[in-house]
GROMACS .gro file of N, CA and C in nm:
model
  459
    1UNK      N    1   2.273  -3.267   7.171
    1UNK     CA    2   2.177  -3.189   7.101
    1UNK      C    3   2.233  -3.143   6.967
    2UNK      N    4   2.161  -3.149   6.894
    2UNK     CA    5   2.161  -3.111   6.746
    2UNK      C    6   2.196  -2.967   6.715
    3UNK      N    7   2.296  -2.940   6.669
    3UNK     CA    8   2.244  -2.743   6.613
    3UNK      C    9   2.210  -2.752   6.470
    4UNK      N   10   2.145  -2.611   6.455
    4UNK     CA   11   2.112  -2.588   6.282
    4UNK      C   12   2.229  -2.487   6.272
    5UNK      N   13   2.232  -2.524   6.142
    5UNK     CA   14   2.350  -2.436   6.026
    5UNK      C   15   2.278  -2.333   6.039
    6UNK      N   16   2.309  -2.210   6.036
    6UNK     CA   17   2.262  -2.098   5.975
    6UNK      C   18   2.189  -2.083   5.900
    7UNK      N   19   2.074  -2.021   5.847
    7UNK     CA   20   1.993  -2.027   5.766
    7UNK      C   21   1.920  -2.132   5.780
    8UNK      N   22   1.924  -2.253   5.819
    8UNK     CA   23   1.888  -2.353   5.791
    8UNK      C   24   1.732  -2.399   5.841
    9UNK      N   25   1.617  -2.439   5.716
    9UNK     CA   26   1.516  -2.386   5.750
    9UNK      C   27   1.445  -2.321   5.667
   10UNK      N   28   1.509  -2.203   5.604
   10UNK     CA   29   1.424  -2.096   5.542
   10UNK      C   30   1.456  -2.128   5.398
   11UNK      N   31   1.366  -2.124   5.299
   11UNK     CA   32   1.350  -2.126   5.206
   11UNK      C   33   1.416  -2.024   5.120
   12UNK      N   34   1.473  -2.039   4.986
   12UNK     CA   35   1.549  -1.972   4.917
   12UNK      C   36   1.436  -1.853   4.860
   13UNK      N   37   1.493  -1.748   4.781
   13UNK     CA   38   1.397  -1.673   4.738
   13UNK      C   39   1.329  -1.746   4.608
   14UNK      N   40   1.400  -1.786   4.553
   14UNK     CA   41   1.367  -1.872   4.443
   14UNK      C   42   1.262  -1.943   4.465
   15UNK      N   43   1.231  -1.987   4.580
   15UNK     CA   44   1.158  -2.118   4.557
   15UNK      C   45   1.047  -2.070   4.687
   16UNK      N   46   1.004  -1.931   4.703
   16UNK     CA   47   0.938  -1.875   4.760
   16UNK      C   48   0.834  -1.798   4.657
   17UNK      N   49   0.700  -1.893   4.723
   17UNK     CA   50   0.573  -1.848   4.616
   17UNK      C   51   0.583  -1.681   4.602
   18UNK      N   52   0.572  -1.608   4.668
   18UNK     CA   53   0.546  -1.441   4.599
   18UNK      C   54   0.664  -1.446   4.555
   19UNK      N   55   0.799  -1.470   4.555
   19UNK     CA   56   0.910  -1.458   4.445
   19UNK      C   57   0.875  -1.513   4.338
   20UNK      N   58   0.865  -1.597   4.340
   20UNK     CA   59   0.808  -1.682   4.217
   20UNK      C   60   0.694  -1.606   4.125
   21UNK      N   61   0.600  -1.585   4.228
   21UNK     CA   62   0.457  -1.478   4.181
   21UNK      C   63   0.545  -1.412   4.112
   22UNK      N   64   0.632  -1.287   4.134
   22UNK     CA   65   0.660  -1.159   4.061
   22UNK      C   66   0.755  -1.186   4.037
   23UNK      N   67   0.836  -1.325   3.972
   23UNK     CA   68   0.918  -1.315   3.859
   23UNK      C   69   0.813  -1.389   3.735
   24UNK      N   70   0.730  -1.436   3.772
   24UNK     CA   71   0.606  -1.466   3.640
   24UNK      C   72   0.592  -1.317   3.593
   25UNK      N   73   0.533  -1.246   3.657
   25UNK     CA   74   0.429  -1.165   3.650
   25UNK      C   75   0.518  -1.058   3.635
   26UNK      N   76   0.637  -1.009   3.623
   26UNK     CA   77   0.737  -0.955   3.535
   26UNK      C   78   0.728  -0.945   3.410
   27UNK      N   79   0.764  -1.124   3.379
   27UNK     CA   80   0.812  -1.157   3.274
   27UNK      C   81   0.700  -1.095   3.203
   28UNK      N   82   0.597  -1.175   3.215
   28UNK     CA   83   0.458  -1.154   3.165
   28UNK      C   84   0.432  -1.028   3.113
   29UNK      N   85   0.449  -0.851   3.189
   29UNK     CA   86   0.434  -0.776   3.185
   29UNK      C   87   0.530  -0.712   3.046
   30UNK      N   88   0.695  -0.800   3.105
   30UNK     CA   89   0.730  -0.744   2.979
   30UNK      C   90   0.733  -0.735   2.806
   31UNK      N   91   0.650  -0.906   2.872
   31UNK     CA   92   0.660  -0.945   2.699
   31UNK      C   93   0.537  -0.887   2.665
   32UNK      N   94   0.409  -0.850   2.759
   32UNK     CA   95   0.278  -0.797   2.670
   32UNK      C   96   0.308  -0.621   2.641
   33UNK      N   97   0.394  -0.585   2.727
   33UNK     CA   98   0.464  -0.437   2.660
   33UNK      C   99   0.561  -0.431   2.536
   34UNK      N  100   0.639  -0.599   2.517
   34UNK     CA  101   0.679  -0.577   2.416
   34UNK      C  102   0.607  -0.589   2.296
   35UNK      N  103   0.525  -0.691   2.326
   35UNK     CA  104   0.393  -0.716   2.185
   35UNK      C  105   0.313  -0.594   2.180
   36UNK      N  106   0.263  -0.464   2.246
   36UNK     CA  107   0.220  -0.403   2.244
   36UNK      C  108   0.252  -0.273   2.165
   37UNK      N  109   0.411  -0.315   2.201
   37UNK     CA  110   0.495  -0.199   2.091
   37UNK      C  111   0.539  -0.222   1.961
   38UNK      N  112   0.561  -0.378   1.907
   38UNK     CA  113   0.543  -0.416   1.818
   38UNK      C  114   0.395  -0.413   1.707
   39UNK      N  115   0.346  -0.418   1.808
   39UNK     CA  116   0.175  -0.402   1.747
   39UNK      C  117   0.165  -0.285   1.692
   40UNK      N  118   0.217  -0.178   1.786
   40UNK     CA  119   0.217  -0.036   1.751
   40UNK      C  120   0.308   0.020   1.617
   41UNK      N  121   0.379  -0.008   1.640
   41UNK     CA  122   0.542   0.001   1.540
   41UNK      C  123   0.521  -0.073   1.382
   42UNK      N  124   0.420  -0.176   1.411
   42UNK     CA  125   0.417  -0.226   1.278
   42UNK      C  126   0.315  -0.179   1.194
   43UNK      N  127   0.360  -0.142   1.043
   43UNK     CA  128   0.290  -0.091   0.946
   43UNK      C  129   0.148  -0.158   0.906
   44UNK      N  130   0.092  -0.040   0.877
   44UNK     CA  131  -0.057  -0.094   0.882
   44UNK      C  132  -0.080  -0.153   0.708
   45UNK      N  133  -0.104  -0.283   0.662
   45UNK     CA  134  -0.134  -0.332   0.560
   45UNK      C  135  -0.208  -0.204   0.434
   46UNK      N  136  -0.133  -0.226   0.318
   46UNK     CA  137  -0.217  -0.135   0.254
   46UNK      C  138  -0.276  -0.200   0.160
   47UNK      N  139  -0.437  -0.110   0.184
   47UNK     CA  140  -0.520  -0.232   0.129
   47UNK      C  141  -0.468  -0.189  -0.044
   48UNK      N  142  -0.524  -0.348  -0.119
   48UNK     CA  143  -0.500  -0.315  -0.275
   48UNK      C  144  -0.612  -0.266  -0.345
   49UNK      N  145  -0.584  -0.248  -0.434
   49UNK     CA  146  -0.726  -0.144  -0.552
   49UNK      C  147  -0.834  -0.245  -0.561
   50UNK      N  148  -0.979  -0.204  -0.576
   50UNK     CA  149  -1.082  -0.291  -0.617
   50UNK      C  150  -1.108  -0.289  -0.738
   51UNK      N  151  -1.109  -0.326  -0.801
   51UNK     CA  152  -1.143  -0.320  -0.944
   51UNK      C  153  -1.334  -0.316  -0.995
   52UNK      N  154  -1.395  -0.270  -1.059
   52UNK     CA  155  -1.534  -0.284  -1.141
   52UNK      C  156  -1.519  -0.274  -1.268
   53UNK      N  157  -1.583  -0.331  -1.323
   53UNK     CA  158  -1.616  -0.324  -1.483
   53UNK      C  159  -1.773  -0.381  -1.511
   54UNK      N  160  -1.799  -0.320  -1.590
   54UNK     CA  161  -1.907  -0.368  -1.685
   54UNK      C  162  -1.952  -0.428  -1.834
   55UNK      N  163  -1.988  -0.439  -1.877
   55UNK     CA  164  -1.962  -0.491  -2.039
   55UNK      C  165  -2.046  -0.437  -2.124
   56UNK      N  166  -2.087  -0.435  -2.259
   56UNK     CA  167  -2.152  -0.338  -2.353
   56UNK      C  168  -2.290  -0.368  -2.304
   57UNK      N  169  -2.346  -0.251  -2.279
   57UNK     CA  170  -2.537  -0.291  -2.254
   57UNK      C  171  -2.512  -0.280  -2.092
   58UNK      N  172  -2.411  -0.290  -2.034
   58UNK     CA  173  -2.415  -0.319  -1.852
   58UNK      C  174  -2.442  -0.197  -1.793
   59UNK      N  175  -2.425  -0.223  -1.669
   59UNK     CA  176  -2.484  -0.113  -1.541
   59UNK      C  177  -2.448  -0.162  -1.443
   60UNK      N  178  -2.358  -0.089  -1.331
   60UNK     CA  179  -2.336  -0.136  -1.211
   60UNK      C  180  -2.338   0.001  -1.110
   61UNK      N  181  -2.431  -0.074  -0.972
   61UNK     CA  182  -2.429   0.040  -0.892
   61UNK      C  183  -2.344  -0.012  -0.801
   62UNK      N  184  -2.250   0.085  -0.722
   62UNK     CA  185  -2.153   0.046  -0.592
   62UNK      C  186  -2.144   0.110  -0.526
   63UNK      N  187  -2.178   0.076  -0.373
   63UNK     CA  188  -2.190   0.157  -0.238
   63UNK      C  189  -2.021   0.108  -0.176
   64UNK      N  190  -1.927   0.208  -0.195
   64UNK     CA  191  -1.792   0.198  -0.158
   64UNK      C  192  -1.785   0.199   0.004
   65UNK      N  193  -1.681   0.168   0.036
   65UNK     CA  194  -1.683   0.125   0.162
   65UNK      C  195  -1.684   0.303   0.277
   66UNK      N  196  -1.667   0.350   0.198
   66UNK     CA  197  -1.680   0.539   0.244
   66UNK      C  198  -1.807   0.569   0.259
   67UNK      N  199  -1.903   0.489   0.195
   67UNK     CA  200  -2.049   0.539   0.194
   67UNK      C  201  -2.073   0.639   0.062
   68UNK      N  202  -1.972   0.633  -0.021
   68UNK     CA  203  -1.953   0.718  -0.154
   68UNK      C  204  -2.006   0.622  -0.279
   69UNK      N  205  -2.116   0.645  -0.349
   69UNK     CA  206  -2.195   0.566  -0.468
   69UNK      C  207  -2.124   0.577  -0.600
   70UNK      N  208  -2.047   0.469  -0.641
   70UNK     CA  209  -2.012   0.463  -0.748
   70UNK      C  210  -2.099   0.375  -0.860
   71UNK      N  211  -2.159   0.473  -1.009
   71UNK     CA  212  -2.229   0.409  -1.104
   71UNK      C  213  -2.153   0.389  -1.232
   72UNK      N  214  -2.180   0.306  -1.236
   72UNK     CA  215  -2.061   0.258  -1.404
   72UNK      C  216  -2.164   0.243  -1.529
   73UNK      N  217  -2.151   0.286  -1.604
   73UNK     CA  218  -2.207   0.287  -1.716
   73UNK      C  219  -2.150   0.188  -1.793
   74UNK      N  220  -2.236   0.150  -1.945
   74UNK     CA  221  -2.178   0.071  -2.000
   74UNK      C  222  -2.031   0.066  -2.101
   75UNK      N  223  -1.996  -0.072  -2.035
   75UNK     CA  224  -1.862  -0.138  -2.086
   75UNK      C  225  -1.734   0.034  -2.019
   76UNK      N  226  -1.754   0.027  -1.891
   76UNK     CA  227  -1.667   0.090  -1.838
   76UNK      C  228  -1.572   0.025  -1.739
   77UNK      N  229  -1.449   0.059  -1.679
   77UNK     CA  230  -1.376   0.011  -1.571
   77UNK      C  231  -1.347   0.129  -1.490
   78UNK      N  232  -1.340   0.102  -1.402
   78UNK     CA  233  -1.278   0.153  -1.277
   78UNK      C  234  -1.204   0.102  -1.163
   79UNK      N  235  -1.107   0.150  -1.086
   79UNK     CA  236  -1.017   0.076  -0.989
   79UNK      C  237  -1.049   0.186  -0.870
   80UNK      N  238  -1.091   0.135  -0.729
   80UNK     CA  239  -1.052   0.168  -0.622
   80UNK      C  240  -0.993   0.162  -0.525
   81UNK      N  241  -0.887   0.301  -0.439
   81UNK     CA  242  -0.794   0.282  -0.376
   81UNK      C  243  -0.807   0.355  -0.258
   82UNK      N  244  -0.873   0.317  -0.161
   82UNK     CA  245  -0.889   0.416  -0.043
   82UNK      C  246  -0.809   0.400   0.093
   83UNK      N  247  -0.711   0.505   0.114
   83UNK     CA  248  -0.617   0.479   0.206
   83UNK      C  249  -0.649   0.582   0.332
   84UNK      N  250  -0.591   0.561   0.433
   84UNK     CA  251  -0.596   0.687   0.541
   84UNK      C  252  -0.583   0.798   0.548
   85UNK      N  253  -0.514   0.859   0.426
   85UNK     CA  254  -0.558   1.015   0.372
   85UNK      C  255  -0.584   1.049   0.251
   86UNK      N  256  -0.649   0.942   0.191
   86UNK     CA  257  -0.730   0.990   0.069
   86UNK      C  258  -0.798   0.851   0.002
   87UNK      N  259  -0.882   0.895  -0.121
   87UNK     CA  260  -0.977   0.863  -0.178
   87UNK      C  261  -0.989   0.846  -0.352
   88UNK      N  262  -0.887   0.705  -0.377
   88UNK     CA  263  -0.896   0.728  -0.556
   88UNK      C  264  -0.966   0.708  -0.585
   89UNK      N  265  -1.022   0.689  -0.727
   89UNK     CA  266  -1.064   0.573  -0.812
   89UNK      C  267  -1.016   0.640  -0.973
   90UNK      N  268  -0.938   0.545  -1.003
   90UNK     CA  269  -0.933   0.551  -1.180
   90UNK      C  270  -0.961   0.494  -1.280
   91UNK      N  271  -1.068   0.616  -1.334
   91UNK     CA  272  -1.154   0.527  -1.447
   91UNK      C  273  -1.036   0.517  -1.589
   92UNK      N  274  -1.053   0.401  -1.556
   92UNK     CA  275  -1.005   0.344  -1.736
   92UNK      C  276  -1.029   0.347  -1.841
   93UNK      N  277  -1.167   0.337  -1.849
   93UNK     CA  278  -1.256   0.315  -1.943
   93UNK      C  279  -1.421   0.350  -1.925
   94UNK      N  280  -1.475   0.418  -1.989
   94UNK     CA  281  -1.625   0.448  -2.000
   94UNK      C  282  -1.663   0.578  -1.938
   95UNK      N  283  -1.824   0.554  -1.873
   95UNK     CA  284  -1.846   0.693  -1.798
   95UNK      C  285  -1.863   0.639  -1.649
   96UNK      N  286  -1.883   0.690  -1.543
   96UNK     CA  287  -1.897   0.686  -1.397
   96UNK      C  288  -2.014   0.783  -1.335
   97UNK      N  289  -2.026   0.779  -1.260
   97UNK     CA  290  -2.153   0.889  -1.188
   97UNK      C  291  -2.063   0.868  -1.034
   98UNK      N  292  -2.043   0.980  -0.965
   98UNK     CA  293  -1.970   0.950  -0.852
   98UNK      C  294  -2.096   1.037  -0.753
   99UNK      N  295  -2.131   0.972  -0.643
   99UNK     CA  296  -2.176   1.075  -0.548
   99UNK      C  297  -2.131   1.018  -0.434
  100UNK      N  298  -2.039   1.188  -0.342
  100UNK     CA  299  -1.943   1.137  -0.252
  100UNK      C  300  -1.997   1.144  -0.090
  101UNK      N  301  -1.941   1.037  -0.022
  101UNK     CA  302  -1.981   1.117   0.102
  101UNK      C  303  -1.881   1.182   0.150
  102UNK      N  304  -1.942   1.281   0.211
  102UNK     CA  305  -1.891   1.411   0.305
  102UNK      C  306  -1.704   1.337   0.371
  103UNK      N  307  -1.632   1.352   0.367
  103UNK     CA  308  -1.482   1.308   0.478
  103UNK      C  309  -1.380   1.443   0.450
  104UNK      N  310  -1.385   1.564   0.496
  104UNK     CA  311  -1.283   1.646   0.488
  104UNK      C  312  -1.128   1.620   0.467
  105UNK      N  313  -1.122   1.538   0.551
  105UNK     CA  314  -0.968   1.465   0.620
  105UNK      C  315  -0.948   1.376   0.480
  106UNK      N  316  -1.059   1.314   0.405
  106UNK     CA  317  -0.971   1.187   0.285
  106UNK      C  318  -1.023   1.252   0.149
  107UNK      N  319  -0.977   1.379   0.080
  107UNK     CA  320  -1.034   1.412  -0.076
  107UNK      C  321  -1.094   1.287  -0.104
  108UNK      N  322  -1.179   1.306  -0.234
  108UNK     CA  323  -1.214   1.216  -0.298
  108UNK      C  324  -1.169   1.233  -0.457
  109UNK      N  325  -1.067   1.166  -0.513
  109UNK     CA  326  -0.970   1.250  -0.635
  109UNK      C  327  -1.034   1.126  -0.701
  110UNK      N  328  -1.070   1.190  -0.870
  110UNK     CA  329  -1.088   1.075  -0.961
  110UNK      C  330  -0.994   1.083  -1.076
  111UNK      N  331  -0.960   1.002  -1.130
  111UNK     CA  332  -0.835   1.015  -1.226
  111UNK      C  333  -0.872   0.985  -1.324
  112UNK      N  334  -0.856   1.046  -1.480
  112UNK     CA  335  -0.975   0.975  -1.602
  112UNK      C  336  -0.865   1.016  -1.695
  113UNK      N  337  -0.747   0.933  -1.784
  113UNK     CA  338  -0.678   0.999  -1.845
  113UNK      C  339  -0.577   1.066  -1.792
  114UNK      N  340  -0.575   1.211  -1.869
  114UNK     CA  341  -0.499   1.307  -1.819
  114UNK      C  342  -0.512   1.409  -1.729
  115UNK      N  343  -0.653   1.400  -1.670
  115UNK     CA  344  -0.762   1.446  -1.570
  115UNK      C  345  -0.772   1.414  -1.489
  116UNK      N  346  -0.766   1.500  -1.335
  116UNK     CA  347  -0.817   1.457  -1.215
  116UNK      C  348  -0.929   1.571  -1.141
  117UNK      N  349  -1.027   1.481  -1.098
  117UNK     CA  350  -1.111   1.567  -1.057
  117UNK      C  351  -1.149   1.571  -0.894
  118UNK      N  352  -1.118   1.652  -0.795
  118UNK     CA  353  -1.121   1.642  -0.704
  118UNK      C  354  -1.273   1.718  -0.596
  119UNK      N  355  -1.326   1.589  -0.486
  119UNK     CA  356  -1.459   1.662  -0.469
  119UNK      C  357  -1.446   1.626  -0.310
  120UNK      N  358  -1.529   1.684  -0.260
  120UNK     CA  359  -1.566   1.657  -0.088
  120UNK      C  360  -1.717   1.659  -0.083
  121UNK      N  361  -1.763   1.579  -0.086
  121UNK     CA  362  -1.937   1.569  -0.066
  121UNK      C  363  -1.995   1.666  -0.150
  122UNK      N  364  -1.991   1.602  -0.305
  122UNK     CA  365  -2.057   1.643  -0.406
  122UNK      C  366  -2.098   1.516  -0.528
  123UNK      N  367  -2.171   1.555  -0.584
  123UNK     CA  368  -2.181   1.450  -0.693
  123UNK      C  369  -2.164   1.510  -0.842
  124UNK      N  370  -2.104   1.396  -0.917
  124UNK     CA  371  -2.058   1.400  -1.061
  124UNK      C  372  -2.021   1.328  -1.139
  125UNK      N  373  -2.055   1.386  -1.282
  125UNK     CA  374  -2.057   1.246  -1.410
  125UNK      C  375  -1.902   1.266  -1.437
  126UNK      N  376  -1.827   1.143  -1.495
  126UNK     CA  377  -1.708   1.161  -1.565
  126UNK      C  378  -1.706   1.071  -1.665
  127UNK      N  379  -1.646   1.121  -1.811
  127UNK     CA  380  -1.641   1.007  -1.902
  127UNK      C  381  -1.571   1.027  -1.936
  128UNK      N  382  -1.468   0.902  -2.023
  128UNK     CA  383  -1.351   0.910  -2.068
  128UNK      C  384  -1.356   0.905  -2.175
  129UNK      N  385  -1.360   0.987  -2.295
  129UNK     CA  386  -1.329   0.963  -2.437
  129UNK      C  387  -1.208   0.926  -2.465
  130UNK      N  388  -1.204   0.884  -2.623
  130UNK     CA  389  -1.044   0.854  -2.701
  130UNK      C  390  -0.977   0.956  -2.686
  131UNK      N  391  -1.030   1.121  -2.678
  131UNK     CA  392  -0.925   1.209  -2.696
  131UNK      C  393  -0.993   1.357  -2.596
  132UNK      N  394  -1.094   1.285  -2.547
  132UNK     CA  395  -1.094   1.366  -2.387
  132UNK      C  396  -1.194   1.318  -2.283
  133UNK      N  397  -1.137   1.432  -2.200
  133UNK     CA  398  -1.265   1.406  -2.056
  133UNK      C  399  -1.350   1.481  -2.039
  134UNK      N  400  -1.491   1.466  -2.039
  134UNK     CA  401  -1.604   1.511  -1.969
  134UNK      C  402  -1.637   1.482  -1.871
  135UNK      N  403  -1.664   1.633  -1.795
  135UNK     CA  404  -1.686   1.636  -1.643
  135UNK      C  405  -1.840   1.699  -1.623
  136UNK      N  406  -1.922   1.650  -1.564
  136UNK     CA  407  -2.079   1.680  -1.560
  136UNK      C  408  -2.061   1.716  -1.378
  137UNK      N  409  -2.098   1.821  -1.310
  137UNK     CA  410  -2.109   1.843  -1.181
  137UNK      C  411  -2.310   1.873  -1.188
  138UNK      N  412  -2.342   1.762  -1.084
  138UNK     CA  413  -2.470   1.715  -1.077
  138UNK      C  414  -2.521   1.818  -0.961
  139UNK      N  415  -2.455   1.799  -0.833
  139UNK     CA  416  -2.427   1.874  -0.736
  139UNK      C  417  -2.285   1.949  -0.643
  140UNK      N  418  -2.296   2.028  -0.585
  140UNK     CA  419  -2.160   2.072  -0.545
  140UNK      C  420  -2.065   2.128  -0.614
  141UNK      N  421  -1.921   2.130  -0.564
  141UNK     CA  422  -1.844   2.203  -0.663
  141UNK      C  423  -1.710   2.077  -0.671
  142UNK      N  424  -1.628   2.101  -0.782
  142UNK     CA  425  -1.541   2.003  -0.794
  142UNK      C  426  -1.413   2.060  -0.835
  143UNK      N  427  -1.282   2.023  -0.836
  143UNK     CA  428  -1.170   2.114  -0.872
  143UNK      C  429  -1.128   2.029  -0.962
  144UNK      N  430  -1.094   2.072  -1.166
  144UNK     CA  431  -1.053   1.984  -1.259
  144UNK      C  432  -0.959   1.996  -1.248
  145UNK      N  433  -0.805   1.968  -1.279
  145UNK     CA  434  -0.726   2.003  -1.281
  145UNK      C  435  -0.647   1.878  -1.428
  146UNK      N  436  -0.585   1.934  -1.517
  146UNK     CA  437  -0.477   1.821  -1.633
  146UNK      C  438  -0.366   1.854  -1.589
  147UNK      N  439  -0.298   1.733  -1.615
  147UNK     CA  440  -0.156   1.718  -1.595
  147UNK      C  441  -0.063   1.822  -1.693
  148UNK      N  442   0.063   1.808  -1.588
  148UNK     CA  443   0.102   1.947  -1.673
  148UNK      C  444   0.137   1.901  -1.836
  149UNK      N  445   0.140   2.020  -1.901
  149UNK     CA  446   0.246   1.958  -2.072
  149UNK      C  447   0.112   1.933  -2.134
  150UNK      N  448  -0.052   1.895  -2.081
  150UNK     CA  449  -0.149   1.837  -2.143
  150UNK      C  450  -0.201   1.976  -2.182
  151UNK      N  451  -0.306   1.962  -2.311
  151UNK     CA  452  -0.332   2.084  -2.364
  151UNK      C  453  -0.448   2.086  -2.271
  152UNK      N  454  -0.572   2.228  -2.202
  152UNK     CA  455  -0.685   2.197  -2.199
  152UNK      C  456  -0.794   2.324  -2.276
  153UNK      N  457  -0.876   2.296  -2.235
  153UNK     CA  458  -1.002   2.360  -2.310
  153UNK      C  459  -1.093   2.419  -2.195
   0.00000   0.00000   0.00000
């Protein structure tokens, strides 16, 4: 009569389906916790400025991605920069009509020159002259503020 070796018969753990199951299903777990923290950990893209312009005689209306109406008057520019805690746009050139929507959490700051004008759900004209800024408040209230060293009026 024959004897068996010890063990002999039983399958290794290795090569035993639920071992097998939960060394997949480990692995698996750890790499979607590691992509998950990488996902987390990595910096969020910052978006770049939009640019508008118009040309002599032009008119442009723009519904910004805030729900905030930007109007450009003629042969003006403007650049927009809206990040997770705030709200640019700097006019370069011409006049603007801004009406903002309401976001406590992101100011809405406009930069014209040596001028910044800061609003939270209000509307207002800004124009940039050769040798100043006019600020028109249509509705609401707005805070002017010039850079320091600049003279104001």
């Amino acid at each position: 009569m024959m004897e068996r070796a010890a063990g002999a018969g039983r399958r290794s753990p290795a090569a035993h389906p639920r071992g097998t199951f939960r060394f997949v299903a480990l692995g698996m777990a750890a790499t979607l916790a590691f992509a998950a923290l990488a996902w987390w950990q990595w910096p969020a893209p910052v978006p770049e400025p939009t640019g508008f312009a118009t040309t002599f005689g032009g008119y442009q209306r723009v519904t910004l991605t805030d729900g905030s109406i930007l109007e450009l008057n003629a042969d003006s520019r403007a650049q927009v920069h809206f990040s997770a805690d705030q709200r640019r746009v700097t006019l370069t050139d011409g006049e603007a009509h801004f009406h903002v929507a309401r976001d406590a959490a992101r100011p809405f700051i406009v930069r014209a020159g040596a001028v910044s004008v800061r609003a939270v759900g209000t509307a207002f004209n800004v124009r940039l002259g050769t040798a100043e800024v006019e600020v028109l408040v249509t509705e609401g209230r707005v805070v002017v503020a010039a850079e320091e060293g600049v003279g104001q009026r």
